[in-house]
């Protein structure tokens, strides 16, 4: 389902994003000023281009508990949580975050990802009393500092902005997300990604819950260590006024391909930064090159045990 252009692109100074982020503002005229405001706990980010799925019915939490990597049984109304759906081999197929209100669980996912998620969940209903609906045309997503997401009726988005402002664009949001080392599904991950590689053990994967599809891979890598790849924060050379494109190769000093780059941004303190998936055996102090740009590593995921270190 194609998301309509956000009405907040009518705000003063708004410049639309690119690609799947085109329906919302990349910035409102002050990239670094918007980052400073968010870092200071002020304002909000329009994420209304994200897809939204609602799961209702009395069996919804037990059903989601059985299908995903997260504990849903006993989830309190108003508590946000992250979850993944894995393939039988442990590769990440779907990623979402959401909140239950006591009668339904509403989740948001990447732009364009709802159709596949709804189709998968629909096939897994069997005799469970659940209903899965794509509510993207009705519900918009916004983000506020301290990691708080808001679900806003789409026809009230302008009113929400008047109260929650000042508005910050997606470029500011992405720069702070990359700094935190938080991967974005489908951009910082690929079809081979397992949760242990990208720091999702803990935030989106509960190690103490029962059986779910792909659990054997997650548990084996967690117990034995040495995930195949590791998410890394790259500090890019800033002498050229450009950022690498998503999916470009990361090479070592000898020119060997050692990984792929995902999202990148210009940070108000760190300069140009990016997230990359690197082979586990790449030395953590090895100088790298991304699309002709020299890059230094900052470890996010331990190459031996697959657990995430938050940079800040």
mmCIF file of N, CA and C in Angstrom, residues 66-171:
data_model
loop_
_atom_site.group_PDB
_atom_site.id
_atom_site.type_symbol
_atom_site.label_atom_id
_atom_site.label_comp_id
_atom_site.label_asym_id
_atom_site.label_seq_id
_atom_site.Cartn_x
_atom_site.Cartn_y
_atom_site.Cartn_z
ATOM 1 N N UNK A 66 3.639 -16.995 20.311
ATOM 2 C CA UNK A 66 4.038 -18.266 19.699
ATOM 3 C C UNK A 66 4.761 -18.078 18.368
ATOM 4 N N UNK A 67 4.557 -16.940 17.703
ATOM 5 C CA UNK A 67 5.086 -16.732 16.359
ATOM 6 C C UNK A 67 6.382 -15.944 16.320
ATOM 7 N N UNK A 68 6.633 -15.134 17.337
ATOM 8 C CA UNK A 68 7.711 -14.150 17.255
ATOM 9 C C UNK A 68 8.812 -14.421 18.276
ATOM 10 N N UNK A 69 9.825 -13.569 18.218
ATOM 11 C CA UNK A 69 10.978 -13.679 19.119
ATOM 12 C C UNK A 69 10.749 -13.025 20.462
ATOM 13 N N UNK A 70 9.611 -12.411 20.681
ATOM 14 C CA UNK A 70 9.384 -11.607 21.873
ATOM 15 C C UNK A 70 8.329 -12.230 22.785
ATOM 16 N N UNK A 71 8.385 -11.883 24.069
ATOM 17 C CA UNK A 71 7.375 -12.305 25.038
ATOM 18 C C UNK A 71 6.174 -11.368 24.933
ATOM 19 N N UNK A 72 5.030 -11.925 24.570
ATOM 20 C CA UNK A 72 3.798 -11.145 24.506
ATOM 21 C C UNK A 72 2.814 -11.522 25.611
ATOM 22 N N UNK A 73 2.924 -12.720 26.135
ATOM 23 C CA UNK A 73 2.013 -13.121 27.204
ATOM 24 C C UNK A 73 2.237 -12.232 28.428
ATOM 25 N N UNK A 74 1.163 -11.642 28.911
ATOM 26 C CA UNK A 74 1.270 -10.756 30.062
ATOM 27 C C UNK A 74 1.680 -9.336 29.725
ATOM 28 N N UNK A 75 1.755 -9.001 28.438
ATOM 29 C CA UNK A 75 2.130 -7.647 28.046
ATOM 30 C C UNK A 75 1.099 -6.648 28.570
ATOM 31 N N UNK A 76 1.556 -5.668 29.333
ATOM 32 C CA UNK A 76 0.661 -4.685 29.930
ATOM 33 C C UNK A 76 0.211 -3.663 28.893
ATOM 34 N N UNK A 77 -1.048 -3.232 28.958
ATOM 35 C CA UNK A 77 -1.501 -2.166 28.059
ATOM 36 C C UNK A 77 -0.621 -0.924 28.214
ATOM 37 N N UNK A 78 -0.273 -0.344 27.096
ATOM 38 C CA UNK A 78 0.556 0.854 27.111
ATOM 39 C C UNK A 78 2.042 0.599 27.049
ATOM 40 N N UNK A 79 2.464 -0.664 27.137
ATOM 41 C CA UNK A 79 3.893 -0.999 27.096
ATOM 42 C C UNK A 79 4.316 -1.318 25.660
ATOM 43 N N UNK A 80 5.288 -0.562 25.159
ATOM 44 C CA UNK A 80 5.805 -0.804 23.820
ATOM 45 C C UNK A 80 6.794 -1.951 23.822
ATOM 46 N N UNK A 81 6.845 -2.676 22.718
ATOM 47 C CA UNK A 81 7.794 -3.777 22.594
ATOM 48 C C UNK A 81 8.208 -3.933 21.136
ATOM 49 N N UNK A 82 9.367 -4.549 20.910
ATOM 50 C CA UNK A 82 9.854 -4.873 19.576
ATOM 51 C C UNK A 82 9.805 -6.384 19.390
ATOM 52 N N UNK A 83 9.617 -6.821 18.150
ATOM 53 C CA UNK A 83 9.577 -8.253 17.871
ATOM 54 C C UNK A 83 10.019 -8.525 16.443
ATOM 55 N N UNK A 84 10.462 -9.756 16.217
ATOM 56 C CA UNK A 84 10.883 -10.212 14.899
ATOM 57 C C UNK A 84 10.132 -11.492 14.555
ATOM 58 N N UNK A 85 9.971 -11.735 13.271
ATOM 59 C CA UNK A 85 9.553 -13.033 12.760
ATOM 60 C C UNK A 85 10.737 -13.573 11.965
ATOM 61 N N UNK A 86 11.148 -14.796 12.305
ATOM 62 C CA UNK A 86 12.321 -15.396 11.676
ATOM 63 C C UNK A 86 11.922 -16.515 10.719
ATOM 64 N N UNK A 87 12.797 -16.812 9.808
ATOM 65 C CA UNK A 87 12.634 -17.991 8.968
ATOM 66 C C UNK A 87 13.030 -19.221 9.776
ATOM 67 N N UNK A 88 12.737 -20.421 9.283
ATOM 68 C CA UNK A 88 13.178 -21.616 10.018
ATOM 69 C C UNK A 88 14.690 -21.663 10.224
ATOM 70 N N UNK A 89 15.456 -20.985 9.376
ATOM 71 C CA UNK A 89 16.911 -20.955 9.501
ATOM 72 C C UNK A 89 17.393 -19.821 10.393
ATOM 73 N N UNK A 90 16.467 -19.026 10.934
ATOM 74 C CA UNK A 90 16.829 -17.952 11.852
ATOM 75 C C UNK A 90 17.065 -16.610 11.204
ATOM 76 N N UNK A 91 16.807 -16.472 9.899
ATOM 77 C CA UNK A 91 16.977 -15.184 9.231
ATOM 78 C C UNK A 91 15.765 -14.287 9.503
ATOM 79 N N UNK A 92 16.016 -12.988 9.638
ATOM 80 C CA UNK A 92 14.944 -12.045 9.962
ATOM 81 C C UNK A 92 14.075 -11.804 8.728
ATOM 82 N N UNK A 93 12.784 -12.107 8.852
ATOM 83 C CA UNK A 93 11.847 -11.904 7.749
ATOM 84 C C UNK A 93 10.957 -10.684 7.970
ATOM 85 N N UNK A 94 10.612 -10.396 9.225
ATOM 86 C CA UNK A 94 9.773 -9.238 9.548
ATOM 87 C C UNK A 94 10.274 -8.639 10.852
ATOM 88 N N UNK A 95 10.157 -7.324 10.967
ATOM 89 C CA UNK A 95 10.527 -6.622 12.200
ATOM 90 C C UNK A 95 9.497 -5.528 12.442
ATOM 91 N N UNK A 96 9.044 -5.422 13.695
ATOM 92 C CA UNK A 96 8.050 -4.395 14.007
ATOM 93 C C UNK A 96 8.132 -4.008 15.479
ATOM 94 N N UNK A 97 7.554 -2.865 15.793
ATOM 95 C CA UNK A 97 7.425 -2.395 17.170
ATOM 96 C C UNK A 97 5.989 -1.960 17.371
ATOM 97 N N UNK A 98 5.465 -2.190 18.571
ATOM 98 C CA UNK A 98 4.068 -1.847 18.778
ATOM 99 C C UNK A 98 3.675 -1.798 20.232
ATOM 100 N N UNK A 99 2.383 -1.537 20.430
ATOM 101 C CA UNK A 99 1.841 -1.366 21.773
ATOM 102 C C UNK A 99 0.437 -1.970 21.809
ATOM 103 N N UNK A 100 0.093 -2.544 22.947
ATOM 104 C CA UNK A 100 -1.243 -3.109 23.147
ATOM 105 C C UNK A 100 -2.077 -2.135 23.960
ATOM 106 N N UNK A 101 -3.358 -2.034 23.644
ATOM 107 C CA UNK A 101 -4.239 -1.129 24.396
ATOM 108 C C UNK A 101 -5.269 -1.880 25.229
ATOM 109 N N UNK A 102 -5.097 -3.194 25.354
ATOM 110 C CA UNK A 102 -6.052 -3.999 26.104
ATOM 111 C C UNK A 102 -7.038 -4.736 25.224
ATOM 112 N N UNK A 103 -7.218 -4.259 23.989
ATOM 113 C CA UNK A 103 -8.121 -4.933 23.053
ATOM 114 C C UNK A 103 -7.447 -5.257 21.720
ATOM 115 N N UNK A 104 -6.387 -4.539 21.393
ATOM 116 C CA UNK A 104 -5.674 -4.785 20.139
ATOM 117 C C UNK A 104 -4.220 -4.381 20.287
ATOM 118 N N UNK A 105 -3.376 -4.994 19.450
ATOM 119 C CA UNK A 105 -1.957 -4.658 19.395
ATOM 120 C C UNK A 105 -1.717 -3.948 18.077
ATOM 121 N N UNK A 106 -1.187 -2.729 18.144
ATOM 122 C CA UNK A 106 -0.929 -1.939 16.945
ATOM 123 C C UNK A 106 0.570 -1.807 16.766
ATOM 124 N N UNK A 107 1.050 -2.192 15.582
ATOM 125 C CA UNK A 107 2.484 -2.234 15.312
ATOM 126 C C UNK A 107 2.820 -1.410 14.086
ATOM 127 N N UNK A 108 4.012 -0.818 14.083
ATOM 128 C CA UNK A 108 4.484 -0.143 12.884
ATOM 129 C C UNK A 108 5.734 -0.839 12.365
ATOM 130 N N UNK A 109 5.883 -0.782 11.048
ATOM 131 C CA UNK A 109 6.995 -1.436 10.382
ATOM 132 C C UNK A 109 7.461 -0.553 9.233
ATOM 133 N N UNK A 110 8.429 -1.021 8.458
ATOM 134 C CA UNK A 110 9.006 -0.201 7.397
ATOM 135 C C UNK A 110 7.972 0.133 6.313
ATOM 136 N N UNK A 111 8.164 1.258 5.631
ATOM 137 C CA UNK A 111 7.255 1.594 4.527
ATOM 138 C C UNK A 111 7.188 0.466 3.503
ATOM 139 N N UNK A 112 5.982 0.054 3.173
ATOM 140 C CA UNK A 112 5.783 -0.998 2.198
ATOM 141 C C UNK A 112 5.874 -2.407 2.738
ATOM 142 N N UNK A 113 6.142 -2.565 4.048
ATOM 143 C CA UNK A 113 6.343 -3.902 4.609
ATOM 144 C C UNK A 113 5.074 -4.521 5.180
ATOM 145 N N UNK A 114 4.006 -3.752 5.299
ATOM 146 C CA UNK A 114 2.803 -4.266 5.951
ATOM 147 C C UNK A 114 2.150 -5.391 5.160
ATOM 148 N N UNK A 115 2.120 -5.284 3.845
ATOM 149 C CA UNK A 115 1.412 -6.292 3.041
ATOM 150 C C UNK A 115 1.986 -7.681 3.282
ATOM 151 N N UNK A 116 3.314 -7.807 3.270
ATOM 152 C CA UNK A 116 3.935 -9.115 3.496
ATOM 153 C C UNK A 116 3.703 -9.596 4.916
ATOM 154 N N UNK A 117 3.732 -8.679 5.884
ATOM 155 C CA UNK A 117 3.489 -9.066 7.275
ATOM 156 C C UNK A 117 2.052 -9.534 7.468
ATOM 157 N N UNK A 118 1.102 -8.792 6.918
ATOM 158 C CA UNK A 118 -0.308 -9.183 7.028
ATOM 159 C C UNK A 118 -0.545 -10.523 6.341
ATOM 160 N N UNK A 119 0.076 -10.733 5.182
ATOM 161 C CA UNK A 119 -0.094 -11.994 4.460
ATOM 162 C C UNK A 119 0.455 -13.161 5.275
ATOM 163 N N UNK A 120 1.640 -12.983 5.874
ATOM 164 C CA UNK A 120 2.216 -14.047 6.684
ATOM 165 C C UNK A 120 1.329 -14.339 7.899
ATOM 166 N N UNK A 121 0.953 -13.304 8.630
ATOM 167 C CA UNK A 121 0.126 -13.520 9.815
ATOM 168 C C UNK A 121 -1.221 -14.136 9.462
ATOM 169 N N UNK A 122 -1.766 -13.733 8.336
ATOM 170 C CA UNK A 122 -3.041 -14.304 7.907
ATOM 171 C C UNK A 122 -2.949 -15.802 7.676
ATOM 172 N N UNK A 123 -1.809 -16.258 7.144
ATOM 173 C CA UNK A 123 -1.628 -17.693 6.908
ATOM 174 C C UNK A 123 -1.450 -18.478 8.198
ATOM 175 N N UNK A 124 -1.085 -17.789 9.273
ATOM 176 C CA UNK A 124 -0.795 -18.463 10.534
ATOM 177 C C UNK A 124 -1.943 -18.392 11.531
ATOM 178 N N UNK A 125 -3.103 -17.926 11.111
ATOM 179 C CA UNK A 125 -4.213 -17.746 12.056
ATOM 180 C C UNK A 125 -4.784 -19.075 12.542
ATOM 181 N N UNK A 126 -4.962 -20.001 11.641
ATOM 182 C CA UNK A 126 -5.580 -21.298 11.952
ATOM 183 C C UNK A 126 -6.904 -21.073 12.690
ATOM 184 N N UNK A 127 -7.067 -21.623 13.903
ATOM 185 C CA UNK A 127 -8.330 -21.464 14.624
ATOM 186 C C UNK A 127 -8.262 -20.390 15.703
ATOM 187 N N UNK A 128 -7.193 -19.600 15.700
ATOM 188 C CA UNK A 128 -7.042 -18.567 16.722
ATOM 189 C C UNK A 128 -8.027 -17.418 16.470
ATOM 190 N N UNK A 129 -8.515 -16.850 17.561
ATOM 191 C CA UNK A 129 -9.446 -15.723 17.470
ATOM 192 C C UNK A 129 -8.635 -14.427 17.364
ATOM 193 N N UNK A 130 -8.196 -14.142 16.142
ATOM 194 C CA UNK A 130 -7.419 -12.936 15.876
ATOM 195 C C UNK A 130 -7.847 -12.365 14.525
ATOM 196 N N UNK A 131 -7.642 -11.080 14.384
ATOM 197 C CA UNK A 131 -7.897 -10.399 13.116
ATOM 198 C C UNK A 131 -6.718 -9.473 12.845
ATOM 199 N N UNK A 132 -6.200 -9.522 11.628
ATOM 200 C CA UNK A 132 -5.034 -8.723 11.247
ATOM 201 C C UNK A 132 -5.439 -7.783 10.117
ATOM 202 N N UNK A 133 -5.216 -6.477 10.329
ATOM 203 C CA UNK A 133 -5.651 -5.472 9.359
ATOM 204 C C UNK A 133 -4.541 -4.449 9.156
ATOM 205 N N UNK A 134 -4.303 -4.073 7.908
ATOM 206 C CA UNK A 134 -3.409 -2.965 7.573
ATOM 207 C C UNK A 134 -4.183 -1.663 7.801
ATOM 208 N N UNK A 135 -3.766 -0.890 8.799
ATOM 209 C CA UNK A 135 -4.471 0.354 9.124
ATOM 210 C C UNK A 135 -3.621 1.581 8.775
ATOM 211 N N UNK A 136 -2.670 1.405 7.856
ATOM 212 C CA UNK A 136 -1.817 2.531 7.452
ATOM 213 C C UNK A 136 -2.625 3.737 6.984
ATOM 214 N N UNK A 137 -3.733 3.575 6.237
ATOM 215 C CA UNK A 137 -4.480 4.765 5.811
ATOM 216 C C UNK A 137 -5.109 5.538 6.969
ATOM 217 N N UNK A 138 -5.234 4.897 8.133
ATOM 218 C CA UNK A 138 -5.912 5.543 9.255
ATOM 219 C C UNK A 138 -4.962 6.069 10.327
ATOM 220 N N UNK A 139 -3.815 5.398 10.516
ATOM 221 C CA UNK A 139 -2.931 5.689 11.646
ATOM 222 C C UNK A 139 -1.553 6.100 11.143
ATOM 223 N N UNK A 140 -1.039 7.190 11.694
ATOM 224 C CA UNK A 140 0.307 7.668 11.379
ATOM 225 C C UNK A 140 1.205 7.469 12.598
ATOM 226 N N UNK A 141 2.516 7.433 12.342
ATOM 227 C CA UNK A 141 3.514 7.250 13.394
ATOM 228 C C UNK A 141 4.341 8.523 13.533
ATOM 229 N N UNK A 142 4.630 8.890 14.767
ATOM 230 C CA UNK A 142 5.554 9.988 15.053
ATOM 231 C C UNK A 142 6.506 9.532 16.143
ATOM 232 N N UNK A 143 7.649 10.181 16.231
ATOM 233 C CA UNK A 143 8.666 9.829 17.231
ATOM 234 C C UNK A 143 9.034 11.077 18.011
ATOM 235 N N UNK A 144 9.180 10.884 19.312
ATOM 236 C CA UNK A 144 9.645 11.971 20.172
ATOM 237 C C UNK A 144 10.899 11.516 20.909
ATOM 238 N N UNK A 145 11.728 12.462 21.359
ATOM 239 C CA UNK A 145 12.969 12.088 22.055
ATOM 240 C C UNK A 145 12.722 11.150 23.218
ATOM 241 N N UNK A 146 13.785 10.466 23.626
ATOM 242 C CA UNK A 146 13.749 9.416 24.638
ATOM 243 C C UNK A 146 13.105 8.154 24.086
ATOM 244 N N UNK A 147 13.042 8.032 22.748
ATOM 245 C CA UNK A 147 12.588 6.798 22.125
ATOM 246 C C UNK A 147 11.104 6.566 22.178
ATOM 247 N N UNK A 148 10.316 7.608 22.317
ATOM 248 C CA UNK A 148 8.863 7.454 22.451
ATOM 249 C C UNK A 148 8.186 7.560 21.093
ATOM 250 N N UNK A 149 7.402 6.531 20.743
ATOM 251 C CA UNK A 149 6.597 6.564 19.526
ATOM 252 C C UNK A 149 5.156 6.934 19.872
ATOM 253 N N UNK A 150 4.534 7.697 18.985
ATOM 254 C CA UNK A 150 3.122 8.032 19.118
ATOM 255 C C UNK A 150 2.377 7.518 17.896
ATOM 256 N N UNK A 151 1.201 6.949 18.125
ATOM 257 C CA UNK A 151 0.301 6.557 17.051
ATOM 258 C C UNK A 151 -0.786 7.628 16.960
ATOM 259 N N UNK A 152 -0.870 8.277 15.813
ATOM 260 C CA UNK A 152 -1.712 9.458 15.653
ATOM 261 C C UNK A 152 -2.745 9.208 14.558
ATOM 262 N N UNK A 153 -4.025 9.471 14.812
ATOM 263 C CA UNK A 153 -4.982 9.405 13.703
ATOM 264 C C UNK A 153 -4.488 10.273 12.548
ATOM 265 N N UNK A 154 -4.445 9.697 11.359
ATOM 266 C CA UNK A 154 -3.807 10.383 10.240
ATOM 267 C C UNK A 154 -4.456 11.732 9.938
ATOM 268 N N UNK A 155 -5.752 11.835 10.161
ATOM 269 C CA UNK A 155 -6.409 13.109 9.869
ATOM 270 C C UNK A 155 -6.176 14.148 10.967
ATOM 271 N N UNK A 156 -5.446 13.761 12.037
ATOM 272 C CA UNK A 156 -5.122 14.705 13.113
ATOM 273 C C UNK A 156 -3.627 15.012 13.180
ATOM 274 N N UNK A 157 -2.882 14.659 12.132
ATOM 275 C CA UNK A 157 -1.434 14.807 12.159
ATOM 276 C C UNK A 157 -1.004 16.271 12.259
ATOM 277 N N UNK A 158 -1.707 17.159 11.550
ATOM 278 C CA UNK A 158 -1.356 18.580 11.607
ATOM 279 C C UNK A 158 -1.612 19.150 12.994
ATOM 280 N N UNK A 159 -2.698 18.759 13.603
ATOM 281 C CA UNK A 159 -2.991 19.203 14.970
ATOM 282 C C UNK A 159 -1.951 18.683 15.943
ATOM 283 N N UNK A 160 -1.557 17.435 15.773
ATOM 284 C CA UNK A 160 -0.494 16.853 16.608
ATOM 285 C C UNK A 160 0.786 17.669 16.485
ATOM 286 N N UNK A 161 1.151 18.048 15.259
ATOM 287 C CA UNK A 161 2.382 18.800 15.034
ATOM 288 C C UNK A 161 2.345 20.159 15.725
ATOM 289 N N UNK A 162 1.185 20.777 15.748
ATOM 290 C CA UNK A 162 1.060 22.079 16.405
ATOM 291 C C UNK A 162 1.389 21.998 17.888
ATOM 292 N N UNK A 163 1.065 20.863 18.493
ATOM 293 C CA UNK A 163 1.279 20.692 19.932
ATOM 294 C C UNK A 163 2.660 20.133 20.232
ATOM 295 N N UNK A 164 3.133 19.198 19.405
ATOM 296 C CA UNK A 164 4.364 18.460 19.700
ATOM 297 C C UNK A 164 5.623 19.135 19.187
ATOM 298 N N UNK A 165 5.500 20.169 18.356
ATOM 299 C CA UNK A 165 6.641 20.807 17.706
ATOM 300 C C UNK A 165 7.743 21.226 18.659
ATOM 301 N N UNK A 166 8.900 21.624 18.098
ATOM 302 C CA UNK A 166 9.181 21.861 16.685
ATOM 303 C C UNK A 166 9.424 20.566 15.906
ATOM 304 N N UNK A 167 9.118 20.607 14.610
ATOM 305 C CA UNK A 167 9.298 19.434 13.771
ATOM 306 C C UNK A 167 10.767 19.269 13.395
ATOM 307 N N UNK A 168 11.245 18.029 13.427
ATOM 308 C CA UNK A 168 12.587 17.674 12.949
ATOM 309 C C UNK A 168 12.428 16.652 11.833
ATOM 310 N N UNK A 169 13.324 16.715 10.857
ATOM 311 C CA UNK A 169 13.205 15.837 9.708
ATOM 312 C C UNK A 169 13.840 14.478 9.907
ATOM 313 N N UNK A 170 13.649 13.634 8.906
ATOM 314 C CA UNK A 170 14.146 12.265 8.983
ATOM 315 C C UNK A 170 15.671 12.213 8.994
ATOM 316 N N UNK A 171 16.333 13.174 8.354
ATOM 317 C CA UNK A 171 17.790 13.170 8.375
ATOM 318 C C UNK A 171 18.327 13.299 9.799
#
